[in-house]
C-alpha cells in the first residue's frame, strides 16, 4: 500500500511516499524549481502543489498516481472553518479560533478555500499540471484524500521516525491552523496529545518578529540570529521576560509588543551589525532556552517518559537543543532532521499509513536523510561531455578528493541520493579542511554569506568524542558541542566564537562514500574532521541535479567538483589540461 504525503498550504512545499510503513522517497519542491522555500514572497499562488517532488517520489517507486491508495495533506482547513469532527485522541478544538483575525494574512482565506477543494481539484486534474504530469491516472483517482492537522503531521514526523518505542513529543513552530506548540506521549504504538498552546502565543512567531527587527528575512533567517547570539550579552533579557511568561502546566504567554519601543530602532537590512544587535539576539536566545526548559520539565513530569522526540521549526535551534540535552530532564533527545514544514509531508504520510494498516514488520526508523534523487555515472558523463569542460575519471575519487582537501582546496561534493531537509549532510555538500583558520572566511566569501556565520564540522562517529566534548551519535547536525580545548588549534575553522560547533557525525551505514572520505582525510592529516556546508550560493536552494552542481561550480570560486565518479578542477579549466 502506498501513501503520498504532501505539504503545500504555506511554504517549504514537499512530498513523501511511504510504502507499507517505510519511506521510499521524500524531497522539497525548491530543489526542482530552484525557488527558495518553494514559493516566491507573498502574495504567492495558492494553487501551487509540489508537482516535481510528487513526480520524483512516484518515479522512485516506479508507480503511477493511480497506484497510490492514500493522499495525506498536512493541513486541515476545516479546523478554522469550524467543521472538524472532534477526535478525542488528538483533542482538536471544535470552534474557529478567537485569534484568527490576528494572524490570517490577506492570502490565507484563498489558501483555505484552495485546500478545502483540493481533493476535487487533484482528482479532476486541475490544476492541469497534475493530469499532464501523471498521464494515465484515472480522472476520479482510486486514492482516498486525508486532511492531517498540521501539528499532528509534525508530531508524527517525530514519534513515527524516532528510534524510540516510547517517548514524549514536543512540537514548536510559528503556527499551524491554530496550534503553535503541542505536547504528546507515544506509548504502546499509540499517540495521545496531552496539551497544545494556540495562537497568538507562539515562540516561533516571537523569534520571527525579532529576526525581522534585526534586519533579516522573517520565516527564513532565524538560524542567523541564533549564530549572532554567540557574539552578544543578555542585556535585554529582563525586558523580554516581561513579554514571555511561562504559566506552568505547559502553558506560556507571549504578549504583543512594539519592538521599536522594547529593543530600539530596527536594523535596516544590510546595515552594519553592532553590539546592540548581538545583545538582542543573545537575549532572545536566553529567553527561548529558559521557556523551553520549563516546558520540557513539565512534559517530563506529565508524560512519565524518559525520552523526547521533537519537531517544528523551533527545533532547528541546535543551541537550544544542546541545552536541553545537557540539563535534562530527558535522558535522550531525537530531533526530526526535516523539523520544518517540509517534514510534515513525511509525518502526514507516516500517520495515515499507520492508521490504515496494522503491520507485523518492525516500525521504520529514520537513520539517514538520503531520500532524494540520485544520478548514475552515465547520465553525469553525458552532461560533462555536453558541457565541453575537461574532467577526469580517477581510479579512486575518494582518495583524490581527500588529497585535494588536504592541500586546502574547497571541493563541491555531489554523491548519491540528495538529502531531505534543509541540511546538506554529505550528499550535496561543499567540503573543506578544518585546519586552516581562514577557511570560514573563504567559504563565507564563496557562498556570499555574512562574516559572522559559522561553518560546521563533519566527523567520524567513532572519533567524535575525541574532538568534541561529550559528542556521541549526532547524524543530523542538530546539536552543538564544545570543541575540546586540546583540539581547538587543530580545527580552528569549525570553532564558533563561543567555542562550540554544530556537529554532524558519520557512520559507514549512513553514507559509505562520505565515511571513506573522512577516513582518507584522517589518513593524510591525522584529523577525522571536515568542514561541511551546503552546496549552494546565496539565494539558491541546495543543488539537486548534476546540471545544478555544474552551474554552481562554474559560477563560484570552488576549486574542484567531485561528482559521481568524476572530478573537475579549476586549474584544468583555466589551462585546458585534463582528460577523460
Coordinates of C-alpha atoms in Angstrom, one line a residue:
X1 CA 0.0 0.0 0.0
X2 CA 1.3 3.4 -1.0
X3 CA 0.6 6.7 0.8
X4 CA 1.6 10.0 -0.7
X5 CA 2.3 12.9 1.8
X6 CA 2.0 16.5 0.6
X7 CA 2.9 19.7 2.3
X8 CA 1.8 22.7 0.2
X9 CA -0.5 25.0 2.1
X10 CA 2.1 27.5 3.2
X11 CA 5.8 27.3 2.5
X12 CA 8.6 24.7 2.0
X13 CA 6.4 22.6 -0.2
X14 CA 7.4 18.9 -0.2
X15 CA 6.3 15.4 -1.0
X16 CA 6.9 12.0 0.6
X17 CA 6.0 8.5 -0.5
X18 CA 5.5 5.7 2.1
X19 CA 5.1 2.1 1.0
X20 CA 4.0 -0.5 3.6
X21 CA 5.3 1.5 6.5
X22 CA 8.7 2.5 5.0
X23 CA 9.7 5.8 3.5
X24 CA 10.6 5.3 -0.2
X25 CA 11.3 8.9 -1.2
X26 CA 11.0 12.4 0.1
X27 CA 12.0 15.8 -1.4
X28 CA 11.4 19.5 -1.2
X29 CA 9.9 21.2 -4.2
X30 CA 12.5 24.0 -4.1
X31 CA 15.3 21.6 -5.2
X32 CA 13.5 21.1 -8.6
X33 CA 12.0 24.6 -9.2
X34 CA 15.1 26.4 -7.8
X35 CA 12.8 28.8 -5.9
X36 CA 13.9 29.0 -2.3
X37 CA 11.3 27.7 0.1
X38 CA 9.2 26.6 -2.9
X39 CA 7.1 29.8 -3.2
X40 CA 8.0 33.3 -4.1
X41 CA 7.4 36.1 -1.5
X42 CA 3.8 36.9 -0.7
X43 CA 1.3 37.1 -2.3
X44 CA 2.2 33.7 -3.7
X45 CA -0.1 31.4 -5.7
X46 CA -2.4 29.2 -3.6
X47 CA -2.8 26.8 -6.5
X48 CA 0.7 25.5 -6.2
X49 CA 1.3 21.9 -5.4
X50 CA 4.8 20.2 -5.3
X51 CA 4.3 18.7 -8.7
X52 CA 8.0 18.0 -9.2
X53 CA 8.6 16.5 -5.8
X54 CA 5.5 14.3 -6.2
X55 CA 6.7 13.2 -9.7
X56 CA 10.1 12.3 -8.3
X57 CA 8.6 10.2 -5.4
X58 CA 6.3 8.2 -7.7
X59 CA 9.2 7.7 -10.2
X60 CA 11.5 6.5 -7.4
X61 CA 8.9 3.8 -6.6
X62 CA 8.2 3.1 -10.3
X63 CA 4.5 3.7 -9.9
X64 CA 1.8 6.0 -11.3
X65 CA -0.6 8.1 -9.3
X66 CA -3.4 5.6 -9.8
X67 CA -1.4 3.1 -7.7
X68 CA -1.4 5.4 -4.6
X69 CA -4.0 4.3 -2.1
X70 CA -4.0 7.4 0.2
X71 CA -3.0 11.0 -0.2
X72 CA -2.2 12.8 3.1
X73 CA -2.3 16.6 3.1
X74 CA -0.5 18.2 6.1
X75 CA -3.0 21.0 6.8
X76 CA -6.7 20.8 7.8
X77 CA -8.6 24.0 6.9
X78 CA -11.8 22.6 8.5
X79 CA -10.4 23.4 11.9
X80 CA -10.5 27.2 11.2
X81 CA -13.7 26.8 9.2
X82 CA -15.4 25.1 12.2
X83 CA -16.3 21.8 10.5
X84 CA -13.8 19.5 12.1
X85 CA -15.2 16.3 13.6
X86 CA -13.9 16.0 17.2
X87 CA -11.3 13.3 17.8
X88 CA -10.6 12.9 21.5
X89 CA -7.4 11.0 20.8
X90 CA -5.8 14.2 19.5
X91 CA -8.0 16.7 21.3
X92 CA -8.6 19.1 18.4
X93 CA -10.7 22.2 19.0
X94 CA -14.2 22.5 17.5
X95 CA -14.8 26.2 17.0
X96 CA -12.9 28.8 14.9
X97 CA -10.1 30.5 16.9
X98 CA -10.9 33.8 18.5
X99 CA -7.4 34.9 17.5
X100 CA -7.8 34.1 13.8
X101 CA -8.1 37.7 12.7
X102 CA -4.8 38.4 14.4
X103 CA -2.8 36.2 12.1
X104 CA -4.8 35.5 9.0
X105 CA -2.9 37.3 6.2
X106 CA -4.8 38.6 3.1
X107 CA -3.9 35.5 1.1
X108 CA -4.9 33.0 3.8
X109 CA -8.7 32.8 3.0
X110 CA -7.7 31.9 -0.5
X111 CA -5.4 29.2 0.7
X112 CA -8.1 27.8 2.9
X113 CA -10.5 27.8 0.0
X114 CA -8.0 26.1 -2.1
X115 CA -7.2 23.2 0.3
X116 CA -10.9 22.7 1.1
X117 CA -11.4 21.9 -2.6
X118 CA -8.0 20.2 -3.1
X119 CA -9.4 16.7 -3.3
X120 CA -11.7 17.5 -6.2
X121 CA -9.0 19.6 -7.9
X122 CA -6.4 16.9 -7.6
X123 CA -8.8 14.1 -8.7
X124 CA -10.1 16.1 -11.7
X125 CA -6.6 17.1 -12.8
X126 CA -7.0 20.8 -12.0
X127 CA -4.6 22.4 -12.0
X128 CA -3.9 20.8 -15.3
X129 CA -0.3 20.2 -14.4
X130 CA -1.2 17.1 -12.4
X131 CA -3.1 15.5 -15.2
X132 CA -0.3 16.1 -17.6
X133 CA 2.4 15.0 -15.2
X134 CA 0.7 11.8 -14.2
X135 CA -0.6 10.7 -17.6
X136 CA -2.6 7.6 -17.4
X137 CA -4.1 8.2 -13.9
X138 CA -7.8 7.8 -13.8
X139 CA -9.6 11.1 -13.6
X140 CA -11.5 10.2 -10.5
X141 CA -8.5 8.6 -8.8
X142 CA -8.5 5.4 -6.8
X143 CA -6.9 7.1 -3.8
X144 CA -8.5 8.4 -0.6
X145 CA -7.8 12.0 0.4
X146 CA -6.9 12.8 4.1
X147 CA -6.5 16.2 5.7
X148 CA -4.0 15.8 8.5
X149 CA -3.8 18.6 11.1
X150 CA -0.5 20.5 10.8
X151 CA 0.8 19.8 14.3
X152 CA -0.2 16.2 14.2
X153 CA 1.9 15.9 11.0
X154 CA 4.8 17.5 12.8
X155 CA 4.3 15.2 15.8
X156 CA 4.0 12.0 13.6
X157 CA 7.2 13.0 11.8
X158 CA 8.9 12.8 15.2
X159 CA 7.5 9.8 17.1
X160 CA 7.0 7.6 14.0
X161 CA 10.5 8.2 12.8
X162 CA 12.5 8.4 16.0
X163 CA 14.5 5.4 17.3
X164 CA 12.2 5.2 20.4
X165 CA 9.4 2.7 21.2
X166 CA 8.1 5.2 23.8
X167 CA 8.7 8.9 24.0
X168 CA 7.3 12.3 24.9
X169 CA 6.7 14.6 21.9
X170 CA 7.2 18.3 21.7
X171 CA 6.4 20.4 18.6
X172 CA 7.1 24.1 18.4
X173 CA 6.7 26.3 15.3
X174 CA 5.3 29.6 14.1
X175 CA 1.7 28.4 13.7
X176 CA -0.4 25.6 12.2
X177 CA -4.1 26.0 11.8
X178 CA -4.3 27.2 15.4
X179 CA -1.6 25.4 17.4
X180 CA 1.8 26.9 17.9
X181 CA 3.1 24.3 20.5
X182 CA 1.8 20.8 21.1
X183 CA 2.8 18.1 23.6
X184 CA 2.1 14.4 23.5
X185 CA 3.1 10.9 24.5
X186 CA 3.8 7.9 22.2
X187 CA 3.4 4.6 24.1
X188 CA 2.4 1.1 23.2
X189 CA 2.1 2.0 19.5
X190 CA -0.5 4.8 20.2
X191 CA -0.2 8.5 20.3
X192 CA -2.1 10.9 22.6
X193 CA -1.8 14.7 22.5
X194 CA -1.6 16.0 26.1
X195 CA -1.9 19.7 25.5
X196 CA -1.5 22.5 23.0
X197 CA -0.8 26.2 23.0
X198 CA -2.7 28.2 20.4
X199 CA -2.2 31.5 18.6
X200 CA -1.3 34.2 19.3
X201 CA 1.1 32.7 21.9
X202 CA 3.9 31.5 19.7
X203 CA 7.6 31.1 20.4
X204 CA 8.2 30.6 16.7
X205 CA 6.5 33.9 15.8
X206 CA 8.4 35.7 18.6
X207 CA 11.7 34.5 17.0
X208 CA 10.4 35.6 13.6
X209 CA 9.5 39.1 14.9
X210 CA 12.9 39.7 16.3
X211 CA 14.6 38.2 13.3
X212 CA 12.8 40.8 11.2
X213 CA 13.6 43.5 13.7
X214 CA 17.3 42.7 13.3
X215 CA 17.0 43.2 9.5
X216 CA 16.9 39.6 8.4
X217 CA 14.2 37.7 6.5
X218 CA 11.2 36.6 8.6
X219 CA 10.5 32.9 8.4
X220 CA 13.8 32.3 6.7
X221 CA 16.7 33.7 8.7
X222 CA 16.1 32.6 12.3
X223 CA 19.3 30.5 12.2
X224 CA 21.3 33.6 11.5
X225 CA 20.0 35.2 14.7
X226 CA 21.0 32.0 16.6
X227 CA 24.5 32.3 15.3
X228 CA 24.6 36.0 16.0
X229 CA 23.7 35.4 19.7
X230 CA 27.1 33.9 20.5
X231 CA 28.6 37.4 20.0
X232 CA 26.3 39.2 22.4
X233 CA 25.4 39.8 26.0
X234 CA 22.0 39.1 27.5
X235 CA 21.2 42.8 28.4
X236 CA 17.6 42.7 27.1
X237 CA 16.6 39.5 29.0
X238 CA 14.6 41.3 31.7
X239 CA 12.6 43.2 29.1
X240 CA 11.8 40.0 27.1
X241 CA 10.9 38.1 30.3
X242 CA 8.2 40.7 30.9
X243 CA 6.7 39.7 27.5
X244 CA 7.3 35.9 27.6
X245 CA 5.7 34.3 30.6
X246 CA 5.7 30.6 31.4
X247 CA 2.4 29.8 33.2
X248 CA 3.0 26.2 34.3
X249 CA 1.3 23.0 33.1
X250 CA 2.9 23.6 29.7
X251 CA 1.2 26.9 29.0
X252 CA 3.1 30.1 28.2
X253 CA 2.0 33.6 27.0
X254 CA 3.7 35.9 24.6
X255 CA 2.4 39.5 25.0
X256 CA 2.2 41.8 21.9
X257 CA 5.0 44.3 21.8
X258 CA 6.2 47.4 20.0
X259 CA 9.7 46.1 19.3
X260 CA 11.0 49.6 18.5
X261 CA 10.0 50.6 22.0
X262 CA 11.3 47.5 23.6
X263 CA 14.5 46.9 21.7
X264 CA 15.3 50.2 20.0
X265 CA 15.2 51.1 16.3
X266 CA 15.1 48.2 13.9
X267 CA 18.2 47.5 11.9
X268 CA 18.0 48.3 8.2
X269 CA 18.6 45.1 6.1
X270 CA 22.2 45.1 5.0
X271 CA 23.3 47.8 7.5
X272 CA 26.4 47.0 9.7
X273 CA 25.8 44.8 12.7
X274 CA 26.5 46.5 16.1
X275 CA 26.8 45.4 19.7
X276 CA 23.1 46.3 20.1
X277 CA 22.1 43.6 17.6
X278 CA 24.3 41.0 19.1
X279 CA 22.8 41.7 22.5
X280 CA 19.3 41.5 21.2
X281 CA 20.0 38.1 19.6
X282 CA 21.6 36.8 22.8
X283 CA 18.7 37.9 24.9
X284 CA 16.2 36.3 22.7
X285 CA 18.1 33.0 22.7
X286 CA 18.4 33.0 26.5
X287 CA 14.6 33.6 27.0
X288 CA 13.8 30.9 24.4
X289 CA 16.0 28.4 26.2
X290 CA 14.6 29.3 29.6
X291 CA 11.0 28.9 28.4
X292 CA 11.5 25.7 26.6
X293 CA 13.4 24.3 29.6
X294 CA 10.3 24.9 31.8
X295 CA 8.1 23.4 29.1
X296 CA 10.2 20.3 28.9
X297 CA 10.3 19.8 32.6
X298 CA 6.5 19.9 32.8
X299 CA 6.2 17.5 29.8
X300 CA 8.7 15.1 31.5
X301 CA 6.6 15.0 34.7
X302 CA 3.3 14.8 32.8
X303 CA 4.3 12.1 30.4
X304 CA 6.5 9.9 32.6
X305 CA 8.7 9.3 29.6
X306 CA 12.5 9.4 29.7
X307 CA 13.0 10.2 26.0
X308 CA 11.9 13.1 23.9
X309 CA 11.2 13.5 20.2
X310 CA 10.9 17.0 18.7
X311 CA 9.8 18.6 15.5
X312 CA 8.6 22.0 14.3
X313 CA 10.7 24.9 13.0
X314 CA 11.9 25.9 16.5
X315 CA 13.5 22.5 16.9
X316 CA 16.1 23.6 14.3
X317 CA 17.6 25.8 17.1
X318 CA 20.6 23.5 17.8
X319 CA 21.9 25.6 20.6
X320 CA 18.5 25.3 22.5
X321 CA 18.6 21.5 21.7
X322 CA 22.0 21.2 23.2
X323 CA 21.0 23.0 26.4
X324 CA 18.0 20.6 26.8
X325 CA 20.3 17.6 26.2
X326 CA 22.8 18.8 28.8
X327 CA 20.5 20.0 31.5
X328 CA 17.8 17.3 31.2
X329 CA 15.3 16.1 32.4
X330 CA 15.2 13.7 29.4
X331 CA 17.9 11.1 29.1
X332 CA 17.8 11.1 25.3
X333 CA 16.5 13.6 22.7
X334 CA 15.8 12.9 19.0
X335 CA 15.0 15.8 16.6
X336 CA 13.4 15.3 13.2
X337 CA 16.0 16.4 10.6
X338 CA 13.3 17.9 8.5
X339 CA 11.7 19.6 11.5
X340 CA 10.2 22.5 9.5
X341 CA 7.1 22.4 7.3
X342 CA 8.8 20.2 4.7
X343 CA 8.8 17.4 7.2
X344 CA 5.1 17.5 7.6
X345 CA 4.7 15.7 4.3
X346 CA 6.7 12.8 5.8
X347 CA 4.7 12.9 9.1
X348 CA 1.3 13.0 7.3
X349 CA 2.2 10.1 5.1
X350 CA 3.5 8.0 8.1
X351 CA 0.5 8.9 10.2
X352 CA -2.1 7.9 7.6
X353 CA -0.1 4.7 6.7
X354 CA -0.1 3.7 10.3
X355 CA -3.8 4.4 10.7
X356 CA -4.7 2.3 7.7
X357 CA -3.0 -0.9 8.5
X358 CA -1.6 -2.8 11.4
X359 CA 1.7 -4.4 10.3
X360 CA 3.8 -7.1 11.8
X361 CA 7.1 -5.8 10.5
X362 CA 9.3 -3.5 12.6
X363 CA 8.5 0.2 12.6
X364 CA 10.5 2.3 10.1
X365 CA 13.2 4.5 11.8
X366 CA 14.9 7.4 10.2
X367 CA 18.6 6.5 10.3
X368 CA 19.5 8.9 7.5
X369 CA 18.1 11.7 5.3
X370 CA 19.2 10.4 1.9
X371 CA 15.7 10.1 0.4
X372 CA 16.1 12.4 -2.7
X373 CA 17.2 11.8 -6.3
X374 CA 20.5 10.1 -7.3
X375 CA 22.0 10.2 -10.8
X376 CA 24.0 7.4 -12.4
X377 CA 27.5 8.0 -13.8
X378 CA 26.5 7.6 -17.4
X379 CA 23.9 10.5 -17.0
X380 CA 26.5 12.6 -15.3
X381 CA 29.1 11.9 -18.0
X382 CA 26.7 12.8 -20.8
X383 CA 26.2 16.3 -19.2
X384 CA 30.0 16.7 -18.8
X385 CA 30.6 15.8 -22.4
X386 CA 27.9 18.2 -23.5
X387 CA 29.4 21.0 -21.4
X388 CA 32.8 20.6 -23.1
X389 CA 34.6 21.1 -19.7
X390 CA 37.7 19.0 -19.1
X391 CA 37.2 16.3 -16.4
X392 CA 38.8 13.1 -15.2
X393 CA 37.5 9.7 -14.0
X394 CA 40.1 8.9 -11.3
X395 CA 40.6 5.3 -10.2
X396 CA 39.7 6.4 -6.7
X397 CA 37.5 9.5 -6.4
X398 CA 37.6 9.4 -2.6
X399 CA 41.4 9.3 -2.3
X400 CA 41.9 12.1 -4.9
X401 CA 39.2 14.3 -3.2
X402 CA 40.9 13.7 0.2
X403 CA 44.2 14.7 -1.3
X404 CA 42.7 18.0 -2.7
X405 CA 41.1 18.7 0.7
X406 CA 44.4 18.1 2.5
X407 CA 46.0 20.6 0.1
X408 CA 43.4 23.2 1.4
X409 CA 41.3 23.0 -1.8
X410 CA 37.5 23.6 -1.5
X411 CA 35.5 20.8 -3.1
X412 CA 31.9 20.6 -4.3
X413 CA 30.7 17.1 -3.3
X414 CA 27.9 15.5 -5.2
X415 CA 27.4 11.9 -4.3
X416 CA 24.4 9.5 -4.1
X417 CA 20.8 10.5 -3.1
X418 CA 20.1 14.0 -2.2
X419 CA 19.2 14.9 1.4
X420 CA 15.6 15.6 2.6
X421 CA 15.5 18.6 4.9
X422 CA 17.4 21.9 5.0
X423 CA 20.8 20.5 5.9
X424 CA 23.5 19.2 3.5
X425 CA 24.8 16.1 5.2
X426 CA 27.3 14.7 2.7
X427 CA 25.4 14.2 -0.5
X428 CA 25.1 17.8 -1.8
X429 CA 27.9 19.5 0.2
X430 CA 30.8 21.8 -0.1
X431 CA 33.7 20.3 1.8
X432 CA 36.9 21.8 3.1
X433 CA 39.8 21.3 5.5
X434 CA 39.1 22.5 9.1
X435 CA 42.9 23.0 9.7
X436 CA 43.1 26.5 8.1
X437 CA 41.9 29.3 10.3
X438 CA 40.9 31.3 7.2
X439 CA 38.6 28.6 5.9
X440 CA 35.4 30.0 7.4
X441 CA 36.1 33.4 5.7
X442 CA 36.9 31.7 2.4
X443 CA 33.7 29.6 2.5
X444 CA 31.5 32.6 3.5
X445 CA 33.0 34.5 0.6
X446 CA 32.2 31.7 -1.9
X447 CA 28.7 31.4 -0.6
X448 CA 28.2 35.2 -0.2
X449 CA 27.3 34.8 3.4
X450 CA 27.6 37.2 6.4
X451 CA 31.1 37.1 8.1
X452 CA 29.7 36.0 11.4
X453 CA 28.2 32.8 10.1
X454 CA 30.0 29.7 11.4
X455 CA 30.6 26.6 9.4
X456 CA 30.0 23.1 10.7
X457 CA 32.2 20.0 11.2
X458 CA 31.5 16.5 9.9
X459 CA 33.4 13.9 11.9
X460 CA 33.7 10.1 12.0
X461 CA 31.1 8.9 14.6
X462 CA 33.6 6.8 16.5
X463 CA 36.0 9.7 16.8
X464 CA 33.5 12.4 17.7
X465 CA 34.1 12.3 21.5
X466 CA 37.8 12.7 21.0
X467 CA 37.3 16.1 19.3
X468 CA 34.1 17.5 20.8
X469 CA 33.1 17.4 24.4
X470 CA 30.5 14.8 25.2
X471 CA 29.8 14.1 21.5
X472 CA 28.1 10.9 20.5
X473 CA 26.0 10.0 17.5
X474 CA 24.6 13.2 16.0
X475 CA 24.0 12.4 12.3
X476 CA 21.7 15.4 11.5
X477 CA 23.7 18.4 12.7
X478 CA 21.0 19.4 15.2
X479 CA 23.1 19.8 18.4
X480 CA 26.1 21.9 19.3
X481 CA 29.1 20.6 21.2
X482 CA 32.1 22.4 22.5
X483 CA 35.4 21.8 20.7
X484 CA 37.8 20.1 23.1
X485 CA 40.4 22.6 24.3
X486 CA 43.3 20.4 23.3
X487 CA 41.9 20.1 19.8
X488 CA 40.9 23.8 19.2
X489 CA 44.1 24.8 17.4
X490 CA 43.9 21.7 15.1
X491 CA 40.4 22.6 13.8
X492 CA 40.0 26.4 14.1
X493 CA 37.7 26.7 11.0
X494 CA 34.8 24.9 12.7
X495 CA 35.1 26.5 16.1
X496 CA 32.5 29.3 16.7
X497 CA 33.3 32.4 18.7
X498 CA 31.8 30.7 21.8
X499 CA 33.9 27.6 21.4
X500 CA 31.1 25.4 20.1
X501 CA 30.5 23.6 16.8
X502 CA 27.3 22.2 15.2
X503 CA 28.5 18.7 14.8
X504 CA 27.5 16.0 12.3
X505 CA 28.7 12.5 12.9
X506 CA 29.0 9.9 10.1
X507 CA 29.0 6.2 10.3
X508 CA 29.5 3.9 7.3
X509 CA 25.9 2.6 7.2
X510 CA 24.6 6.2 6.7
X511 CA 26.8 7.2 3.7
X512 CA 29.7 4.9 2.9
X513 CA 31.4 7.3 0.4
X514 CA 31.4 10.2 2.8
X515 CA 32.7 7.9 5.6
X516 CA 35.5 6.7 3.4
X517 CA 36.4 10.3 2.5
X518 CA 36.7 11.2 6.2
X519 CA 38.9 8.2 6.8
X520 CA 41.1 9.1 3.8
X521 CA 41.5 12.7 5.0
X522 CA 42.3 11.4 8.5
X523 CA 45.0 9.2 7.0
X524 CA 46.6 12.2 5.3
X525 CA 46.3 14.8 8.1
X526 CA 45.6 12.9 11.3
X527 CA 42.3 14.7 11.6
X528 CA 39.0 12.8 11.1
X529 CA 37.0 16.1 10.6
X530 CA 36.0 18.1 7.6
X531 CA 34.1 21.3 7.1
X532 CA 30.7 20.6 5.7
X533 CA 28.4 23.3 4.3
X534 CA 25.6 23.2 1.8
X535 CA 26.3 23.1 -1.9
X536 CA 24.7 26.3 -2.9
X537 CA 25.4 30.0 -3.1
X538 CA 23.4 32.9 -1.7
X539 CA 19.7 32.9 -2.6
X540 CA 19.9 29.4 -4.2
X541 CA 18.4 26.1 -2.9
X542 CA 20.9 23.3 -2.4
X543 CA 21.8 21.7 -5.7
X544 CA 19.7 18.7 -6.8
X545 CA 20.8 17.7 -10.3
X546 CA 24.2 17.3 -12.0
X547 CA 23.4 20.4 -14.0
X548 CA 22.7 22.4 -10.8
X549 CA 26.1 21.2 -9.4
X550 CA 28.0 22.1 -12.6
X551 CA 26.4 25.6 -12.8
X552 CA 27.2 26.3 -9.2
X553 CA 30.8 25.1 -9.6
X554 CA 31.4 27.2 -12.7
X555 CA 29.8 30.3 -11.2
X556 CA 31.6 30.2 -7.9
X557 CA 35.2 30.0 -6.8
X558 CA 35.1 26.4 -5.8
X559 CA 38.4 24.7 -6.5
X560 CA 37.1 21.3 -7.6
X561 CA 33.9 19.3 -8.1
X562 CA 33.7 15.6 -7.2
X563 CA 30.5 14.5 -9.0
X564 CA 29.8 10.8 -9.0
X565 CA 33.0 9.1 -10.2
X566 CA 34.2 12.2 -12.0
X567 CA 36.5 15.1 -10.9
X568 CA 36.7 18.6 -12.3
X569 CA 39.4 21.0 -11.2
X570 CA 39.6 24.8 -11.8
X571 CA 43.2 24.7 -12.8
X572 CA 42.4 22.3 -15.6
X573 CA 39.6 24.6 -16.7
X574 CA 41.9 27.6 -17.0
X575 CA 44.9 25.8 -18.5
X576 CA 43.0 23.4 -20.7
X577 CA 44.6 20.4 -19.2
X578 CA 42.9 17.2 -18.2
X579 CA 41.3 14.4 -20.0
X580 CA 38.6 11.9 -20.0

